[in-house]
Amino acid sequence: EADIYQTPRYLVIGTGKKITLECSQTMGHDKMYWYQQDPGMELHLIHYSYGVNSTEKGDLSSESTVSRIRTEHFPLTLESARPSHTSQYLCASSELGGKFFGPGTRLTVL
Amino acid sequence: QKEVEQNSGPLSVPEGAIASLNCTYSDRGSQSFFWYRQYSGKSPELIMSIYSNGDKEDGRFTAQLNKASQYVSLLIRDSQPSDSATYLCAVSGGYNFNKFYFGSGTKLNVKP
């Protein structure tokens, strides 16, 4: 079944740790995205990719980095987590139409 | 001015009524329009897409597009408490072809 997956779903981690949020999709979409969303607030685009070896920063400045080595995989990395990074991180993919979102990773940095 | 504007609500309707959600956009060249439903704590789910003027119906949902007025709406007939969520309008394909803009969402409460 074509879908988009994110792991972990929940992560509680201490300040200064390096973390990688995983995102994979089986729909064969070239375009993938990372959004950040706080509870009850708007979606903010932080990274996107239009294909392998293509990555761009989004509208919201973020200290995270991304890579796109395979079409189906778009991981997001925080080198040194801080409490200000506490948020929900949503991965999405698209082709010609609307975006399809994964279930999200809720990150808490203590 | 935001690219996509929505009333934040909450919009409260009784069970069984028609809920009407509205959205305006600023880029006259926009070509693709989407409605997402987002339950609290969950990710957005694509429920409707519309590309040409007029109405598009899918079950209890009807999307309406008026490009001349730069206006998109979503009607939910026979509203159910399970429809209570935040509804996001999204627009793409305008002046900046690759841009995809989300509205801030309208919170809908359907009262039993």
mmCIF file of C-alpha atoms in Angstrom:
data_model
loop_
_atom_site.group_PDB
_atom_site.id
_atom_site.type_symbol
_atom_site.label_atom_id
_atom_site.label_comp_id
_atom_site.label_asym_id
_atom_site.label_seq_id
_atom_site.Cartn_x
_atom_site.Cartn_y
_atom_site.Cartn_z
ATOM 1 C CA GLU A 1 0.000 0.000 0.000
ATOM 2 C CA ALA A 2 1.357 3.417 -0.990
ATOM 3 C CA ASP A 3 1.960 5.506 2.081
ATOM 4 C CA ILE A 4 4.271 7.894 3.917
ATOM 5 C CA TYR A 5 5.947 6.872 7.161
ATOM 6 C CA GLN A 6 7.662 8.755 9.955
ATOM 7 C CA THR A 7 9.713 7.434 12.848
ATOM 8 C CA PRO A 8 9.858 7.857 15.729
ATOM 9 C CA ARG A 9 6.305 9.027 16.418
ATOM 10 C CA TYR A 10 7.308 10.497 19.778
ATOM 11 C CA LEU A 11 10.762 11.471 21.020
ATOM 12 C CA VAL A 12 11.821 12.969 24.344
ATOM 13 C CA ILE A 13 15.489 13.872 24.441
ATOM 14 C CA GLY A 14 17.934 15.991 26.420
ATOM 15 C CA THR A 15 19.527 19.240 25.325
ATOM 16 C CA GLY A 16 22.601 18.900 23.144
ATOM 17 C CA LYS A 17 21.780 15.490 21.665
ATOM 18 C CA LYS A 18 21.957 14.824 17.949
ATOM 19 C CA ILE A 19 18.723 13.451 16.501
ATOM 20 C CA THR A 20 17.497 12.267 13.122
ATOM 21 C CA LEU A 21 13.823 12.138 12.227
ATOM 22 C CA GLU A 22 13.082 9.581 9.536
ATOM 23 C CA CYS A 23 10.621 9.963 6.670
ATOM 24 C CA SER A 24 9.959 7.451 3.902
ATOM 25 C CA GLN A 25 7.305 7.263 1.201
ATOM 26 C CA THR A 26 6.308 4.444 -1.106
ATOM 27 C CA MET A 27 4.345 6.553 -3.590
ATOM 28 C CA GLY A 28 7.303 7.278 -5.859
ATOM 29 C CA HIS A 29 6.871 11.037 -5.410
ATOM 30 C CA ASP A 30 9.769 13.260 -6.421
ATOM 31 C CA LYS A 31 8.779 16.136 -4.138
ATOM 32 C CA MET A 32 9.150 15.860 -0.371
ATOM 33 C CA TYR A 33 8.775 18.405 2.419
ATOM 34 C CA TRP A 34 9.309 18.977 6.131
ATOM 35 C CA TYR A 35 6.904 21.165 8.082
ATOM 36 C CA GLN A 36 7.020 22.304 11.692
ATOM 37 C CA GLN A 37 3.800 22.903 13.588
ATOM 38 C CA ASP A 38 3.176 23.917 17.187
ATOM 39 C CA PRO A 39 -0.185 22.958 18.780
ATOM 40 C CA GLY A 40 -3.025 25.071 17.381
ATOM 41 C CA MET A 41 -0.671 27.016 15.154
ATOM 42 C CA GLU A 42 0.066 27.269 11.451
ATOM 43 C CA LEU A 43 2.191 24.935 9.363
ATOM 44 C CA HIS A 44 5.659 26.261 8.607
ATOM 45 C CA LEU A 45 7.737 24.864 5.738
ATOM 46 C CA ILE A 46 11.328 24.277 6.897
ATOM 47 C CA HIS A 47 12.843 22.149 4.093
ATOM 48 C CA TYR A 48 11.881 20.735 0.727
ATOM 49 C CA SER A 49 13.318 18.605 -2.041
ATOM 50 C CA TYR A 50 12.285 18.221 -5.667
ATOM 51 C CA GLY A 51 14.331 15.103 -6.228
ATOM 52 C CA VAL A 52 17.480 13.149 -5.401
ATOM 53 C CA ASN A 53 20.401 15.383 -4.378
ATOM 54 C CA SER A 54 18.108 18.437 -4.346
ATOM 55 C CA THR A 55 17.345 20.188 -1.037
ATOM 56 C CA GLU A 56 16.223 23.725 -0.251
ATOM 57 C CA LYS A 57 15.437 25.695 2.892
ATOM 58 C CA GLY A 58 11.837 26.655 3.393
ATOM 59 C CA ASP A 59 10.105 29.790 4.600
ATOM 60 C CA LEU A 60 10.883 29.302 8.295
ATOM 61 C CA SER A 61 14.499 29.460 9.383
ATOM 62 C CA SER A 62 15.534 26.183 10.972
ATOM 63 C CA GLU A 63 18.729 24.860 12.513
ATOM 64 C CA SER A 64 17.987 21.424 11.090
ATOM 65 C CA THR A 65 19.470 19.899 7.947
ATOM 66 C CA VAL A 66 18.102 17.394 5.448
ATOM 67 C CA SER A 67 19.429 15.013 2.812
ATOM 68 C CA ARG A 68 17.890 13.260 -0.193
ATOM 69 C CA ILE A 69 20.055 10.397 -1.348
ATOM 70 C CA ARG A 70 17.161 8.141 -2.349
ATOM 71 C CA THR A 71 13.801 9.156 -3.820
ATOM 72 C CA GLU A 72 11.831 7.468 -1.043
ATOM 73 C CA HIS A 73 13.854 8.740 1.933
ATOM 74 C CA PHE A 74 14.088 12.311 3.331
ATOM 75 C CA PRO A 75 15.588 12.392 6.847
ATOM 76 C CA LEU A 76 15.848 15.529 8.989
ATOM 77 C CA THR A 77 18.750 15.989 11.415
ATOM 78 C CA LEU A 78 19.254 18.277 14.395
ATOM 79 C CA GLU A 79 22.956 18.345 15.362
ATOM 80 C CA SER A 80 22.336 19.729 18.854
ATOM 81 C CA ALA A 81 18.775 19.706 20.143
ATOM 82 C CA ARG A 82 17.500 22.603 22.255
ATOM 83 C CA PRO A 83 14.216 23.185 24.117
ATOM 84 C CA SER A 84 13.226 25.688 21.384
ATOM 85 C CA HIS A 85 13.131 22.732 18.954
ATOM 86 C CA THR A 86 10.201 21.208 20.840
ATOM 87 C CA SER A 87 7.427 20.914 18.257
ATOM 88 C CA GLN A 88 5.624 18.554 15.882
ATOM 89 C CA TYR A 89 7.522 17.745 12.690
ATOM 90 C CA LEU A 90 5.472 16.687 9.677
ATOM 91 C CA CYS A 91 6.854 15.113 6.526
ATOM 92 C CA ALA A 92 4.893 15.319 3.268
ATOM 93 C CA SER A 93 5.259 14.284 -0.353
ATOM 94 C CA SER A 94 3.562 15.258 -3.585
ATOM 95 C CA GLU A 95 3.644 14.817 -7.330
ATOM 96 C CA LEU A 96 1.361 17.040 -9.409
ATOM 97 C CA GLY A 97 -1.475 17.554 -6.937
ATOM 98 C CA GLY A 98 -1.932 18.028 -3.247
ATOM 99 C CA LYS A 99 0.523 17.082 -0.547
ATOM 100 C CA PHE A 100 0.176 13.899 1.483
ATOM 101 C CA PHE A 101 1.355 14.010 5.072
ATOM 102 C CA GLY A 102 2.930 11.399 7.292
ATOM 103 C CA PRO A 103 1.687 10.896 10.870
ATOM 104 C CA GLY A 104 4.282 13.269 12.315
ATOM 105 C CA THR A 105 6.967 13.145 15.007
ATOM 106 C CA ARG A 106 6.286 14.928 18.255
ATOM 107 C CA LEU A 107 9.656 16.073 19.601
ATOM 108 C CA THR A 108 10.220 17.248 23.173
ATOM 109 C CA VAL A 109 13.643 18.556 24.149
ATOM 110 C CA LEU A 110 14.206 18.847 27.883
ATOM 111 C CA GLN B 1 -1.214 40.404 3.127
ATOM 112 C CA LYS B 2 -1.231 36.643 3.492
ATOM 113 C CA GLU B 3 -1.401 34.495 0.368
ATOM 114 C CA VAL B 4 -4.339 32.507 1.780
ATOM 115 C CA GLU B 5 -6.826 33.897 4.284
ATOM 116 C CA GLN B 6 -9.227 31.937 6.448
ATOM 117 C CA ASN B 7 -11.378 32.917 9.392
ATOM 118 C CA SER B 8 -9.856 31.141 12.381
ATOM 119 C CA GLY B 9 -13.267 30.465 13.948
ATOM 120 C CA PRO B 10 -14.364 28.552 15.833
ATOM 121 C CA LEU B 11 -17.368 27.914 13.622
ATOM 122 C CA SER B 12 -20.060 26.133 15.605
ATOM 123 C CA VAL B 13 -22.889 24.278 13.879
ATOM 124 C CA PRO B 14 -25.473 21.823 15.210
ATOM 125 C CA GLU B 15 -25.346 18.194 14.171
ATOM 126 C CA GLY B 16 -27.102 17.662 10.839
ATOM 127 C CA ALA B 17 -26.611 21.245 9.633
ATOM 128 C CA ILE B 18 -24.521 22.454 6.705
ATOM 129 C CA ALA B 19 -21.109 23.812 7.653
ATOM 130 C CA SER B 20 -19.692 26.419 5.269
ATOM 131 C CA LEU B 21 -15.965 27.119 5.358
ATOM 132 C CA ASN B 22 -14.455 29.935 3.323
ATOM 133 C CA CYS B 23 -11.049 30.852 1.972
ATOM 134 C CA THR B 24 -9.705 33.710 -0.141
ATOM 135 C CA TYR B 25 -6.378 33.864 -1.944
ATOM 136 C CA SER B 26 -4.296 36.719 -3.291
ATOM 137 C CA ASP B 27 -2.527 35.279 -6.392
ATOM 138 C CA ARG B 28 -4.975 35.550 -9.299
ATOM 139 C CA GLY B 29 -2.923 33.061 -11.309
ATOM 140 C CA SER B 30 -3.382 30.215 -8.815
ATOM 141 C CA GLN B 31 -4.494 27.000 -10.459
ATOM 142 C CA SER B 32 -4.842 24.294 -7.816
ATOM 143 C CA PHE B 33 -6.895 24.394 -4.643
ATOM 144 C CA PHE B 34 -7.100 21.939 -1.785
ATOM 145 C CA TRP B 35 -8.930 21.369 1.477
ATOM 146 C CA TYR B 36 -7.320 19.495 4.350
ATOM 147 C CA ARG B 37 -8.858 18.269 7.594
ATOM 148 C CA GLN B 38 -6.668 18.201 10.689
ATOM 149 C CA TYR B 39 -7.794 16.635 13.937
ATOM 150 C CA SER B 40 -6.156 17.903 17.108
ATOM 151 C CA GLY B 41 -2.698 16.379 17.495
ATOM 152 C CA LYS B 42 -2.832 14.669 14.095
ATOM 153 C CA SER B 43 -1.401 15.469 10.679
ATOM 154 C CA PRO B 44 -3.410 17.164 7.893
ATOM 155 C CA GLU B 45 -5.437 14.863 5.641
ATOM 156 C CA LEU B 46 -6.242 15.847 2.049
ATOM 157 C CA ILE B 47 -10.030 15.653 1.600
ATOM 158 C CA MET B 48 -10.790 17.669 -1.541
ATOM 159 C CA SER B 49 -9.001 19.138 -4.527
ATOM 160 C CA ILE B 50 -10.500 21.438 -7.169
ATOM 161 C CA TYR B 51 -8.925 22.918 -10.277
ATOM 162 C CA SER B 52 -11.718 24.597 -12.283
ATOM 163 C CA ASN B 53 -14.538 27.015 -11.531
ATOM 164 C CA GLY B 54 -17.705 25.539 -10.143
ATOM 165 C CA ASP B 55 -18.600 22.821 -7.693
ATOM 166 C CA LYS B 56 -17.032 19.463 -6.992
ATOM 167 C CA GLU B 57 -18.894 17.003 -4.819
ATOM 168 C CA ASP B 58 -17.546 14.009 -2.906
ATOM 169 C CA GLY B 59 -19.979 12.401 -0.514
ATOM 170 C CA ARG B 60 -21.042 14.965 2.086
ATOM 171 C CA PHE B 61 -18.324 17.392 0.955
ATOM 172 C CA THR B 62 -18.653 20.011 -1.798
ATOM 173 C CA ALA B 63 -15.792 22.276 -2.827
ATOM 174 C CA GLN B 64 -16.679 25.483 -4.662
ATOM 175 C CA LEU B 65 -14.244 27.601 -6.653
ATOM 176 C CA ASN B 66 -14.733 31.114 -8.015
ATOM 177 C CA LYS B 67 -11.507 32.291 -9.631
ATOM 178 C CA ALA B 68 -12.926 35.689 -10.568
ATOM 179 C CA SER B 69 -13.586 36.412 -6.885
ATOM 180 C CA GLN B 70 -10.495 34.478 -5.758
ATOM 181 C CA TYR B 71 -12.647 32.495 -3.398
ATOM 182 C CA VAL B 72 -12.791 28.829 -2.416
ATOM 183 C CA SER B 73 -15.289 27.249 -0.082
ATOM 184 C CA LEU B 74 -16.019 23.868 1.449
ATOM 185 C CA LEU B 75 -19.533 22.797 2.337
ATOM 186 C CA ILE B 76 -20.114 19.887 4.684
ATOM 187 C CA ARG B 77 -23.679 18.575 4.548
ATOM 188 C CA ASP B 78 -25.289 16.678 7.424
ATOM 189 C CA SER B 79 -22.443 17.694 9.743
ATOM 190 C CA GLN B 80 -21.440 15.105 12.321
ATOM 191 C CA PRO B 81 -19.532 15.533 15.611
ATOM 192 C CA SER B 82 -16.728 13.538 13.945
ATOM 193 C CA ASP B 83 -16.341 16.435 11.489
ATOM 194 C CA SER B 84 -15.095 18.630 14.341
ATOM 195 C CA ALA B 85 -11.553 19.545 13.312
ATOM 196 C CA THR B 86 -9.502 22.351 11.838
ATOM 197 C CA TYR B 87 -9.917 22.748 8.073
ATOM 198 C CA LEU B 88 -6.968 24.091 6.107
ATOM 199 C CA CYS B 89 -7.266 25.690 2.692
ATOM 200 C CA ALA B 90 -4.231 25.389 0.384
ATOM 201 C CA VAL B 91 -3.451 27.044 -2.936
ATOM 202 C CA SER B 92 -0.714 26.476 -5.505
ATOM 203 C CA GLY B 93 0.411 27.126 -9.067
ATOM 204 C CA GLY B 94 0.298 30.889 -9.245
ATOM 205 C CA TYR B 95 2.917 33.519 -10.002
ATOM 206 C CA ASN B 96 5.521 31.420 -8.237
ATOM 207 C CA PHE B 97 4.625 28.124 -9.829
ATOM 208 C CA ASN B 98 6.298 25.906 -7.272
ATOM 209 C CA LYS B 99 4.840 27.664 -4.241
ATOM 210 C CA PHE B 100 2.178 25.934 -2.168
ATOM 211 C CA TYR B 101 0.443 28.081 0.432
ATOM 212 C CA PHE B 102 -1.587 26.924 3.430
ATOM 213 C CA GLY B 103 -4.117 29.061 5.234
ATOM 214 C CA SER B 104 -4.032 29.167 9.015
ATOM 215 C CA GLY B 105 -7.183 27.032 9.228
ATOM 216 C CA THR B 106 -10.760 27.320 10.476
ATOM 217 C CA LYS B 107 -11.737 25.366 13.563
ATOM 218 C CA LEU B 108 -15.121 23.659 13.180
ATOM 219 C CA ASN B 109 -17.166 22.459 16.149
ATOM 220 C CA VAL B 110 -20.207 20.295 15.426
ATOM 221 C CA LYS B 111 -22.451 20.153 18.479
ATOM 222 C CA PRO B 112 -24.503 16.977 19.127
#
